[in-house]
Short mmCIF file of C-alpha atoms and ligand atoms in Angstrom, two decimals:
data_model
loop_
_atom_site.label_atom_id
_atom_site.label_comp_id
_atom_site.label_asym_id
_atom_site.label_seq_id
_atom_site.Cartn_x
_atom_site.Cartn_y
_atom_site.Cartn_z
CA UNK A 1 3.01 -20.93 -16.49
CA UNK A 2 2.10 -24.59 -16.05
CA UNK A 3 -1.57 -25.03 -15.20
CA UNK A 4 -2.70 -27.52 -12.59
CA UNK A 5 -5.68 -29.53 -11.45
CA UNK A 6 -6.76 -28.08 -8.10
CA UNK A 7 -9.29 -29.43 -5.59
CA UNK A 8 -10.91 -26.66 -3.53
CA UNK A 9 -12.97 -27.74 -0.51
CA UNK A 10 -15.51 -25.21 0.74
CA UNK A 11 -15.60 -23.93 -2.83
CA UNK A 12 -19.12 -22.51 -2.53
CA UNK A 13 -18.23 -20.34 0.48
CA UNK A 14 -17.05 -16.76 0.81
CA UNK A 15 -13.34 -17.47 0.28
CA UNK A 16 -13.89 -20.60 -1.79
CA UNK A 17 -15.71 -18.64 -4.49
CA UNK A 18 -12.87 -16.10 -4.53
CA UNK A 19 -10.28 -18.88 -4.91
CA UNK A 20 -12.24 -20.62 -7.67
CA UNK A 21 -12.70 -17.37 -9.62
CA UNK A 22 -8.97 -16.52 -9.63
CA UNK A 23 -7.80 -20.08 -10.34
CA UNK A 24 -10.21 -20.46 -13.28
CA UNK A 25 -9.13 -17.05 -14.63
CA UNK A 26 -5.51 -18.25 -14.60
CA UNK A 27 -6.37 -21.35 -16.61
CA UNK A 28 -6.24 -23.97 -13.85
CA UNK A 29 -8.69 -26.86 -13.83
CA UNK A 30 -10.69 -26.54 -10.61
CA UNK A 31 -12.72 -29.21 -8.83
CA UNK A 32 -15.07 -27.83 -6.19
CA UNK A 33 -16.11 -29.87 -3.15
CA UNK A 34 -18.85 -28.53 -0.91
CA UNK A 35 -22.20 -29.40 0.66
CA UNK A 36 -23.80 -27.25 -2.06
CA UNK A 37 -22.98 -26.59 -5.70
CA UNK A 38 -20.13 -24.22 -6.51
CA UNK A 39 -20.90 -21.05 -8.46
CA UNK A 40 -18.59 -20.50 -11.43
CA UNK A 41 -17.90 -24.18 -12.13
CA UNK A 42 -19.61 -26.59 -14.54
CA UNK A 43 -21.70 -29.24 -12.78
CA UNK A 44 -19.18 -31.97 -13.64
CA UNK A 45 -16.49 -30.09 -11.68
CA UNK A 46 -18.71 -29.20 -8.72
CA UNK A 47 -18.75 -32.20 -6.41
CA UNK A 48 -21.47 -32.08 -3.77
CA UNK A 49 -20.35 -33.95 -0.69
CA UNK A 50 -19.35 -33.75 2.92
CA UNK A 51 -15.88 -33.57 4.40
CA UNK A 52 -16.92 -36.50 6.53
CA UNK A 53 -17.26 -38.69 3.43
CA UNK A 54 -13.63 -39.78 3.23
CA UNK A 55 -14.32 -42.20 0.40
CA UNK A 56 -15.80 -39.50 -1.86
CA UNK A 57 -12.95 -37.14 -0.99
CA UNK A 58 -10.42 -39.85 -1.94
CA UNK A 59 -12.10 -40.39 -5.29
CA UNK A 60 -12.30 -36.66 -5.95
CA UNK A 61 -8.60 -36.16 -5.19
CA UNK A 62 -7.43 -38.66 -7.84
CA UNK A 63 -5.01 -36.92 -10.21
CA UNK A 64 -5.04 -33.51 -8.52
CA UNK A 65 -1.84 -31.48 -8.13
CA UNK A 66 -2.89 -29.46 -5.08
CA UNK A 67 -5.68 -29.20 -2.52
CA UNK A 68 -6.90 -25.91 -1.08
CA UNK A 69 -8.82 -26.90 2.04
CA UNK A 70 -11.32 -24.21 3.04
CA UNK A 71 -14.44 -26.15 4.08
CA UNK A 72 -15.09 -25.76 7.80
CA UNK A 73 -17.37 -24.37 10.43
CA UNK A 74 -15.79 -20.92 10.35
CA UNK A 75 -16.29 -19.66 13.91
CA UNK A 76 -17.49 -20.30 17.43
CA UNK A 77 -21.25 -20.32 17.95
CA UNK A 78 -20.80 -17.91 20.87
CA UNK A 79 -17.92 -15.91 22.25
CA UNK A 80 -18.00 -15.03 25.01
CA UNK A 81 -20.63 -17.45 26.30
CA UNK A 82 -23.69 -16.06 27.95
CA UNK A 83 -24.88 -17.26 31.35
CA UNK A 84 -26.78 -20.58 31.61
CA UNK A 85 -28.97 -21.72 29.99
CA UNK A 86 -27.57 -19.73 27.01
CA UNK A 87 -24.05 -21.13 27.45
CA UNK A 88 -23.92 -23.78 24.70
CA UNK A 89 -21.24 -24.17 22.07
CA UNK A 90 -20.79 -25.85 18.66
CA UNK A 91 -17.73 -27.93 19.55
CA UNK A 92 -19.14 -31.46 19.46
CA UNK A 93 -21.94 -30.73 16.99
CA UNK A 94 -19.92 -28.89 14.30
CA UNK A 95 -16.31 -28.02 15.09
CA UNK A 96 -15.12 -31.57 15.78
CA UNK A 97 -16.82 -33.27 12.80
CA UNK A 98 -16.16 -30.51 10.27
CA UNK A 99 -12.84 -29.02 11.32
CA UNK A 100 -11.04 -31.90 13.04
CA UNK A 101 -12.42 -35.07 11.44
CA UNK A 102 -12.82 -33.23 8.12
CA UNK A 103 -9.22 -32.04 8.17
CA UNK A 104 -8.06 -35.60 8.77
CA UNK A 105 -10.04 -36.87 5.76
CA UNK A 106 -8.59 -34.15 3.53
CA UNK A 107 -5.00 -34.94 4.51
CA UNK A 108 -5.69 -38.66 4.12
CA UNK A 109 -7.08 -38.04 0.62
CA UNK A 110 -3.88 -36.13 -0.17
CA UNK A 111 -1.66 -38.89 1.21
CA UNK A 112 -3.49 -41.71 -0.55
CA UNK A 113 -3.40 -39.90 -3.90
CA UNK A 114 0.15 -38.57 -3.68
CA UNK A 115 -1.01 -34.94 -3.71
CA UNK A 116 2.14 -33.02 -2.93
CA UNK A 117 0.81 -29.59 -2.05
CA UNK A 118 -1.93 -28.88 0.50
CA UNK A 119 -3.00 -25.39 1.54
CA UNK A 120 -4.92 -25.44 4.81
CA UNK A 121 -7.16 -22.55 5.88
CA UNK A 122 -6.17 -21.56 9.38
CA UNK A 123 -7.03 -18.26 11.01
CA UNK A 124 -5.47 -15.27 12.71
CA UNK A 125 -7.56 -16.37 15.70
CA UNK A 126 -4.83 -18.95 16.50
CA UNK A 127 -2.70 -16.05 17.80
CA UNK A 128 -5.49 -13.75 19.00
CA UNK A 129 -4.13 -13.76 22.55
CA UNK A 130 -1.10 -11.71 21.46
CA UNK A 131 -3.36 -9.03 19.98
CA UNK A 132 -5.22 -8.80 23.29
CA UNK A 133 -1.85 -8.33 25.02
CA UNK A 134 -0.71 -5.69 22.50
CA UNK A 135 2.23 -7.83 21.33
CA UNK A 136 2.34 -6.94 17.64
CA UNK A 137 3.27 -7.58 14.94
CA UNK A 138 2.76 -11.26 15.70
CA UNK A 139 5.43 -13.41 14.05
CA UNK A 140 4.39 -16.64 12.32
CA UNK A 141 6.85 -18.75 14.33
CA UNK A 142 5.54 -17.72 17.77
CA UNK A 143 3.67 -20.39 19.76
CA UNK A 144 -0.04 -20.34 19.13
CA UNK A 145 -2.26 -18.39 21.54
CA UNK A 146 -5.79 -19.32 20.43
CA UNK A 147 -8.90 -17.26 21.01
CA UNK A 148 -11.34 -20.08 21.81
CA UNK A 149 -12.79 -23.40 20.59
CA UNK A 150 -12.85 -22.69 16.84
CA UNK A 151 -9.28 -21.38 16.92
CA UNK A 152 -8.22 -24.47 18.86
CA UNK A 153 -9.53 -26.71 16.05
CA UNK A 154 -7.37 -24.70 13.63
CA UNK A 155 -4.33 -25.18 15.91
CA UNK A 156 -5.02 -28.91 15.60
CA UNK A 157 -5.36 -28.62 11.80
CA UNK A 158 -1.99 -26.86 11.62
CA UNK A 159 -0.42 -29.58 13.77
CA UNK A 160 -1.93 -32.28 11.56
CA UNK A 161 -0.58 -30.52 8.46
CA UNK A 162 2.88 -30.35 10.00
CA UNK A 163 2.76 -34.05 10.93
CA UNK A 164 1.68 -35.13 7.42
CA UNK A 165 4.28 -32.88 5.79
CA UNK A 166 7.08 -34.46 7.77
CA UNK A 167 5.81 -38.05 7.76
CA UNK A 168 4.63 -38.21 4.15
CA UNK A 169 6.85 -35.75 2.28
CA UNK A 170 4.08 -33.30 1.39
CA UNK A 171 4.36 -29.54 1.18
CA UNK A 172 1.77 -28.00 3.51
CA UNK A 173 0.97 -24.32 4.00
CA UNK A 174 -1.10 -23.36 7.04
CA UNK A 175 -2.55 -20.02 6.05
CA UNK A 176 -3.73 -17.82 8.89
CA UNK A 177 -6.28 -15.82 6.98
CA UNK A 178 -7.43 -12.33 7.89
CA UNK A 179 -11.09 -11.36 8.14
CA UNK A 180 -13.28 -11.43 5.04
CA UNK A 181 -16.83 -10.62 6.18
CA UNK A 182 -19.46 -13.22 5.32
CA UNK A 183 -22.51 -11.01 5.90
CA UNK A 184 -23.70 -7.48 6.61
CA UNK A 185 -23.36 -7.99 10.37
CA UNK A 186 -19.65 -8.82 10.06
CA UNK A 187 -19.17 -5.94 7.62
CA UNK A 188 -20.61 -3.56 10.25
CA UNK A 189 -18.31 -5.02 12.94
CA UNK A 190 -15.20 -4.38 10.84
CA UNK A 191 -16.42 -0.92 9.81
CA UNK A 192 -16.65 0.01 13.51
CA UNK A 193 -13.24 -1.37 14.53
CA UNK A 194 -9.92 0.02 13.21
CA UNK A 195 -8.00 -3.05 14.44
CA UNK A 196 -10.33 -5.31 12.44
CA UNK A 197 -9.69 -3.16 9.35
CA UNK A 198 -5.97 -3.85 9.81
CA UNK A 199 -6.58 -7.60 9.43
CA UNK A 200 -9.19 -7.33 6.66
CA UNK A 201 -8.72 -9.76 3.78
CA UNK A 202 -10.40 -8.84 0.51
CA UNK A 203 -11.81 -11.63 -1.68
CA UNK A 204 -9.55 -10.43 -4.50
CA UNK A 205 -6.38 -10.67 -2.41
CA UNK A 206 -7.52 -14.05 -1.04
CA UNK A 207 -8.00 -15.41 -4.56
CA UNK A 208 -4.60 -14.08 -5.68
CA UNK A 209 -2.91 -15.57 -2.62
CA UNK A 210 -4.36 -19.05 -3.24
CA UNK A 211 -3.31 -18.90 -6.90
CA UNK A 212 0.25 -17.86 -5.90
CA UNK A 213 0.30 -20.67 -3.33
CA UNK A 214 -0.42 -23.37 -5.91
CA UNK A 215 1.91 -21.80 -8.50
CA UNK A 216 4.95 -21.20 -6.23
CA UNK A 217 7.83 -23.43 -7.33
CA UNK A 218 9.75 -24.55 -4.25
CA UNK A 219 8.38 -24.47 -0.71
CA UNK A 220 9.56 -25.87 2.64
CA UNK A 221 7.76 -28.94 4.02
CA UNK A 222 5.54 -27.03 6.43
CA UNK A 223 5.03 -23.29 6.80
CA UNK A 224 2.54 -21.29 8.84
CA UNK A 225 1.96 -17.81 7.39
CA UNK A 226 -0.38 -14.84 7.74
CA UNK A 227 -2.35 -13.40 4.83
CA UNK A 228 -4.29 -10.14 4.98
CA UNK A 229 -4.89 -7.20 2.68
CA UNK A 230 -2.83 -4.04 3.23
CA UNK A 231 -3.28 -2.82 6.82
CA UNK A 232 -4.91 0.62 7.15
CA UNK A 233 -2.94 1.55 10.26
CA UNK A 234 -0.94 -0.94 12.33
CA UNK A 235 0.79 -4.09 11.06
CA UNK A 236 -0.72 -6.68 13.44
CA UNK A 237 0.68 -9.78 11.73
CA UNK A 238 4.06 -10.27 10.09
CA UNK A 239 3.29 -10.79 6.39
CA UNK A 240 6.80 -11.50 5.09
CA UNK A 241 6.46 -15.29 4.69
CA UNK A 242 3.65 -14.95 2.14
CA UNK A 243 5.76 -12.48 0.17
CA UNK A 244 9.11 -14.25 0.37
CA UNK A 245 7.99 -17.87 0.01
CA UNK A 246 4.83 -17.64 -2.08
CA UNK A 247 5.44 -14.37 -3.94
CA UNK A 248 2.15 -12.86 -2.76
CA UNK A 249 1.81 -9.19 -1.86
CA UNK A 250 -1.65 -7.73 -1.13
CA UNK A 251 -2.93 -4.92 -3.33
CA UNK A 252 -6.33 -4.21 -1.71
CA UNK A 253 -7.24 -2.61 1.61
CA UNK A 254 -10.47 -2.17 3.59
CA UNK A 255 -13.22 -2.10 2.28
CA UNK A 256 -12.42 -3.31 -1.26
CA UNK A 257 -14.80 -6.16 -2.10
CA UNK A 258 -15.99 -6.41 1.49
CA UNK A 259 -19.70 -6.12 0.66
CA UNK A 260 -19.53 -8.50 -2.28
CA UNK A 261 -21.03 -11.33 -0.15
N1 NAD B 301 -13.84 -15.46 6.14
C1 NAD B 301 -12.97 -15.23 7.09
O1 NAD B 301 -12.88 -14.11 7.60
C2 NAD B 301 -12.01 -16.30 7.53
C3 NAD B 301 -10.96 -15.91 8.38
C4 NAD B 301 -10.05 -16.87 8.79
C5 NAD B 301 -10.19 -18.18 8.39
N2 NAD B 301 -11.24 -18.54 7.62
C6 NAD B 301 -11.33 -19.94 7.21
O2 NAD B 301 -11.42 -19.97 5.79
C7 NAD B 301 -12.25 -21.04 5.38
C8 NAD B 301 -13.37 -20.51 4.50
O3 NAD B 301 -14.14 -19.59 5.26
P1 NAD B 301 -15.36 -18.80 4.62
O4 NAD B 301 -15.40 -17.47 5.26
O5 NAD B 301 -15.31 -18.90 3.13
O6 NAD B 301 -16.57 -19.66 5.19
P2 NAD B 301 -17.97 -20.02 4.53
O7 NAD B 301 -18.85 -20.47 5.64
O8 NAD B 301 -18.44 -18.91 3.65
O9 NAD B 301 -17.59 -21.25 3.59
C9 NAD B 301 -17.35 -22.53 4.11
C10 NAD B 301 -17.87 -23.54 3.11
O10 NAD B 301 -17.57 -24.83 3.61
C11 NAD B 301 -18.69 -25.66 3.35
N3 NAD B 301 -18.70 -26.73 4.34
C12 NAD B 301 -18.86 -26.62 5.69
N4 NAD B 301 -18.86 -27.83 6.26
C13 NAD B 301 -18.67 -28.72 5.26
C14 NAD B 301 -18.58 -30.14 5.22
N5 NAD B 301 -18.70 -30.88 6.32
N6 NAD B 301 -18.38 -30.73 4.02
C15 NAD B 301 -18.27 -29.99 2.88
N7 NAD B 301 -18.35 -28.64 2.87
C16 NAD B 301 -18.56 -28.03 4.04
C17 NAD B 301 -19.91 -24.75 3.48
O11 NAD B 301 -21.02 -25.26 2.77
C18 NAD B 301 -19.38 -23.45 2.90
O12 NAD B 301 -19.69 -23.31 1.53
C19 NAD B 301 -12.72 -21.73 6.66
O13 NAD B 301 -11.84 -22.81 6.92
C20 NAD B 301 -12.55 -20.66 7.71
O14 NAD B 301 -12.37 -21.23 8.98
C21 NAD B 301 -12.14 -17.63 7.17
#
């Protein structure tokens, strides 16, 4: 297998560390990009910077074969909102600068450096409305039906990826990731909810998916797809695109690796 030079944004986070670990194990050269240093990478390959620093992102993307874009504010501050005065949100303070402006800078860095493959971290929350309505399994080509503000920023990121793929000849995957708990509170939420266990994503499966996504030979210009571990009960998302296009099939199920925060 040909090895590649891969830029991973959000490389110090829950899924970023999983991606870095698997890519390094497979012999790829990984550059991390995060607000903090990336475990598992030498300092020279762990760039500390913000998504909002487009110039640094451009310099970091020189000579890379693929970008895995994971850095983001990964949820709403509150959902549902409480009554006033506890009815604030993180839209203007975090979601817009990190998820919308940041996504633009990442795709610009790819365009300016001729990076042909970009894997964007979206979320199952972009179709959460169908789960509420019991319309499952959700197919990847259905219109989005976002849960709230965070999911809406990911709908925008998917749209931006589609636009860049078609305008600039890139291959873009918008990966609607399942739920990999970031802390003990989220672990307890999934443990108490069988539906959440059906969309669990283990760090091991996440890492293997990202490696398959950069190694897959031929891909269409733009593809949205769902990625979870093996459902325990119901199939809530259609997982065939990841298998047929990227060659990824999950091997874990809840709770493998879930507490490995
Ligand atoms: N974990 C999940 O269950 C899950 C589910 C669906 C989608 N996602 C998406 O996957 C991605 C990774 O999620 P995660 O769970 O690993 O989150 P995380 O919070 O553990 O990691 C995110 C990383 O991004 C970095 N970051 C945030 N803002 C940044 C900025 N402006 N510049 C540079 N780095 C910045 C943070 O320092 C952090 O290390 C996110 O895009 C998230 O929306 C996660």
